[in-house]
PDB file of C-alpha atoms in Angstrom:
ATOM      1  CA  MET A  20      12.237  17.253 -20.760  1.00 72.00           C
ATOM      2  CA  THR A  21      10.767  19.806 -22.541  1.00 77.00           C
ATOM      3  CA  GLN A  22       7.332  19.621 -24.702  1.00 77.00           C
ATOM      4  CA  ASN A  23       9.367  19.691 -28.128  1.00 83.00           C
ATOM      5  CA  GLU A  24      12.474  16.874 -26.959  1.00 85.00           C
ATOM      6  CA  VAL A  25       9.454  14.474 -25.562  1.00 82.00           C
ATOM      7  CA  LYS A  26       7.644  15.392 -29.350  1.00 85.00           C
ATOM      8  CA  LYS A  27      10.237  14.434 -30.992  1.00 88.00           C
ATOM      9  CA  MET A  28      11.128  11.698 -28.314  1.00 89.00           C
ATOM     10  CA  ILE A  29       7.329   9.815 -29.046  1.00 87.00           C
ATOM     11  CA  ILE A  30       8.018  10.544 -32.694  1.00 89.00           C
ATOM     12  CA  LEU A  31      11.378   9.045 -33.423  1.00 92.00           C
ATOM     13  CA  GLU A  32       9.809   5.742 -31.040  1.00 92.00           C
ATOM     14  CA  SER A  33       6.964   5.507 -33.128  1.00 91.00           C
ATOM     15  CA  ILE A  34       9.126   5.933 -36.363  1.00 91.00           C
ATOM     16  CA  PHE A  35      11.243   2.739 -34.893  1.00 93.00           C
ATOM     17  CA  TYR A  36       8.001   0.619 -34.327  1.00 91.00           C
ATOM     18  CA  GLY A  37       6.470   1.378 -37.520  1.00 91.00           C
ATOM     19  CA  LEU A  38      10.133   0.541 -39.148  1.00 93.00           C
ATOM     20  CA  PHE A  39      10.591  -2.702 -37.012  1.00 92.00           C
ATOM     21  CA  ALA A  40       6.376  -3.603 -37.731  1.00 91.00           C
ATOM     22  CA  ALA A  41       7.287  -3.184 -41.588  1.00 92.00           C
ATOM     23  CA  VAL A  42      10.207  -4.798 -41.740  1.00 93.00           C
ATOM     24  CA  ILE A  43       8.819  -7.654 -39.613  1.00 95.00           C
ATOM     25  CA  GLY A  44       5.511  -7.938 -41.386  1.00 92.00           C
ATOM     26  CA  ILE A  45       7.097  -7.739 -44.810  1.00 93.00           C
ATOM     27  CA  ALA A  46       9.735 -10.093 -44.055  1.00 95.00           C
ATOM     28  CA  ILE A  47       6.844 -12.674 -42.728  1.00 96.00           C
ATOM     29  CA  GLY A  48       4.031 -11.575 -45.623  1.00 93.00           C
ATOM     30  CA  THR A  49       6.477 -12.614 -48.550  1.00 94.00           C
ATOM     31  CA  ALA A  50       7.433 -16.144 -47.110  1.00 95.00           C
ATOM     32  CA  LEU A  51       3.817 -17.028 -46.784  1.00 95.00           C
ATOM     33  CA  SER A  52       3.348 -15.595 -50.410  1.00 92.00           C
ATOM     34  CA  TYR A  53       6.037 -17.757 -51.489  1.00 92.00           C
ATOM     35  CA  SER A  54       4.924 -20.832 -49.209  1.00 92.00           C
ATOM     36  CA  ILE A  55       1.519 -20.819 -51.452  1.00 90.00           C
ATOM     37  CA  HIS A  56       3.307 -20.548 -54.035  1.00 90.00           C
ATOM     38  CA  VAL A  57       4.833 -23.539 -53.923  1.00 89.00           C
ATOM     39  CA  LEU A  58       2.116 -25.289 -52.250  1.00 89.00           C
ATOM     40  CA  PHE A  59       0.154 -24.770 -55.490  1.00 86.00           C
ATOM     41  CA  ALA A  60       2.948 -24.352 -57.785  1.00 81.00           C
ATOM     42  CA  GLY A  61       1.576 -27.948 -59.316  1.00 75.00           C
ATOM     43  CA  ALA A  62      -1.856 -26.680 -59.967  1.00 77.00           C
ATOM     44  CA  LEU A  63      -0.942 -23.523 -61.403  1.00 75.00           C
ATOM     45  CA  ASP A  64       2.311 -22.379 -63.726  1.00 79.00           C
ATOM     46  CA  ILE A  65       2.685 -19.180 -62.817  1.00 82.00           C
ATOM     47  CA  ALA A  66       6.378 -17.235 -62.196  1.00 85.00           C
ATOM     48  CA  TRP A  67       6.758 -16.258 -58.184  1.00 85.00           C
ATOM     49  CA  THR A  68       8.124 -12.566 -57.938  1.00 89.00           C
ATOM     50  CA  ILE A  69       9.086 -10.713 -55.357  1.00 90.00           C
ATOM     51  CA  PRO A  70       6.063  -8.121 -54.870  1.00 89.00           C
ATOM     52  CA  TRP A  71       7.064  -4.987 -54.363  1.00 94.00           C
ATOM     53  CA  TYR A  72       4.977  -3.114 -55.362  1.00 95.00           C
ATOM     54  CA  SER A  73       2.824  -4.742 -52.315  1.00 91.00           C
ATOM     55  CA  ILE A  74       5.896  -4.179 -50.653  1.00 93.00           C
ATOM     56  CA  GLY A  75       5.994  -0.520 -50.787  1.00 94.00           C
ATOM     57  CA  ILE A  76       2.272  -0.372 -50.026  1.00 94.00           C
ATOM     58  CA  ALA A  77       2.218  -2.415 -46.564  1.00 90.00           C
ATOM     59  CA  PHE A  78       5.432  -0.426 -45.499  1.00 93.00           C
ATOM     60  CA  ALA A  79       4.064   3.004 -46.513  1.00 94.00           C
ATOM     61  CA  GLY A  80       0.511   1.063 -44.240  1.00 91.00           C
ATOM     62  CA  ALA A  81       2.443   0.071 -41.547  1.00 90.00           C
ATOM     63  CA  MET A  82       4.235   3.682 -41.218  1.00 91.00           C
ATOM     64  CA  ILE A  83       1.155   5.816 -41.281  1.00 92.00           C
ATOM     65  CA  THR A  84      -0.560   3.655 -39.067  1.00 91.00           C
ATOM     66  CA  THR A  85       2.219   3.658 -36.388  1.00 91.00           C
ATOM     67  CA  PHE A  86       2.034   7.675 -36.714  1.00 89.00           C
ATOM     68  CA  VAL A  87      -1.444   8.391 -37.145  1.00 90.00           C
ATOM     69  CA  ALA A  88      -1.274   5.664 -33.535  1.00 90.00           C
ATOM     70  CA  THR A  89       1.177   8.252 -31.843  1.00 90.00           C
ATOM     71  CA  ILE A  90      -0.248  11.365 -32.642  1.00 88.00           C
ATOM     72  CA  TRP A  91      -3.573  11.450 -29.976  1.00 85.00           C
ATOM     73  CA  PRO A  92      -1.735   9.870 -27.092  1.00 84.00           C
ATOM     74  CA  MET A  93       1.180  12.022 -28.257  1.00 85.00           C
ATOM     75  CA  TYR A  94      -1.108  15.135 -27.540  1.00 84.00           C
ATOM     76  CA  ARG A  95      -3.166  14.058 -25.021  1.00 83.00           C
ATOM     77  CA  LEU A  96       0.668  13.338 -22.601  1.00 80.00           C
ATOM     78  CA  LEU A  97       1.174  16.977 -23.897  1.00 80.00           C
ATOM     79  CA  LYS A  98      -1.511  17.878 -22.313  1.00 83.00           C
ATOM     80  CA  VAL A  99      -0.901  16.597 -18.886  1.00 79.00           C
ATOM     81  CA  SER A 100       1.551  17.541 -16.491  1.00 76.00           C
ATOM     82  CA  ILE A 101       3.687  14.640 -15.097  1.00 72.00           C
ATOM     83  CA  VAL A 102       4.693  15.898 -11.787  1.00 76.00           C
ATOM     84  CA  ASP A 103       1.414  16.425 -11.095  1.00 76.00           C
ATOM     85  CA  ALA A 104      -0.250  13.454 -12.735  1.00 71.00           C
ATOM     86  CA  LEU A 105       2.286  11.392  -9.981  1.00 74.00           C
ATOM     87  CA  HIS A 106       0.608  13.466  -7.374  1.00 79.00           C
ATOM     88  CA  ARG A 107      -2.989  12.062  -8.475  1.00 76.00           C
ATOM     89  CA  GLU A 108      -1.894   8.442  -8.983  1.00 71.00           C
ATOM     90  CA  ASN A 109      -0.035   8.353  -5.136  1.00 65.00           C
TER      91      ASN A 109
END
């Protein structure tokens, strides 16, 4: 694999992980938000709505965090020759 192919593979993998984490996190967070609303529905007379703004912020945060967490290891990996690293390990 060339360095550009490795970069592309790592970036696509990080996008996949970010999307997966965002979808799972948003689903769990929304379910917990609704559960808390139902729990306190007797004390508060407030209608529950889907928090689209918060969902957008959470999605953007998950994607940015995943991308930033991928950058440093990717450049570190590209500096090292994989063949040399395997020789040093054995």
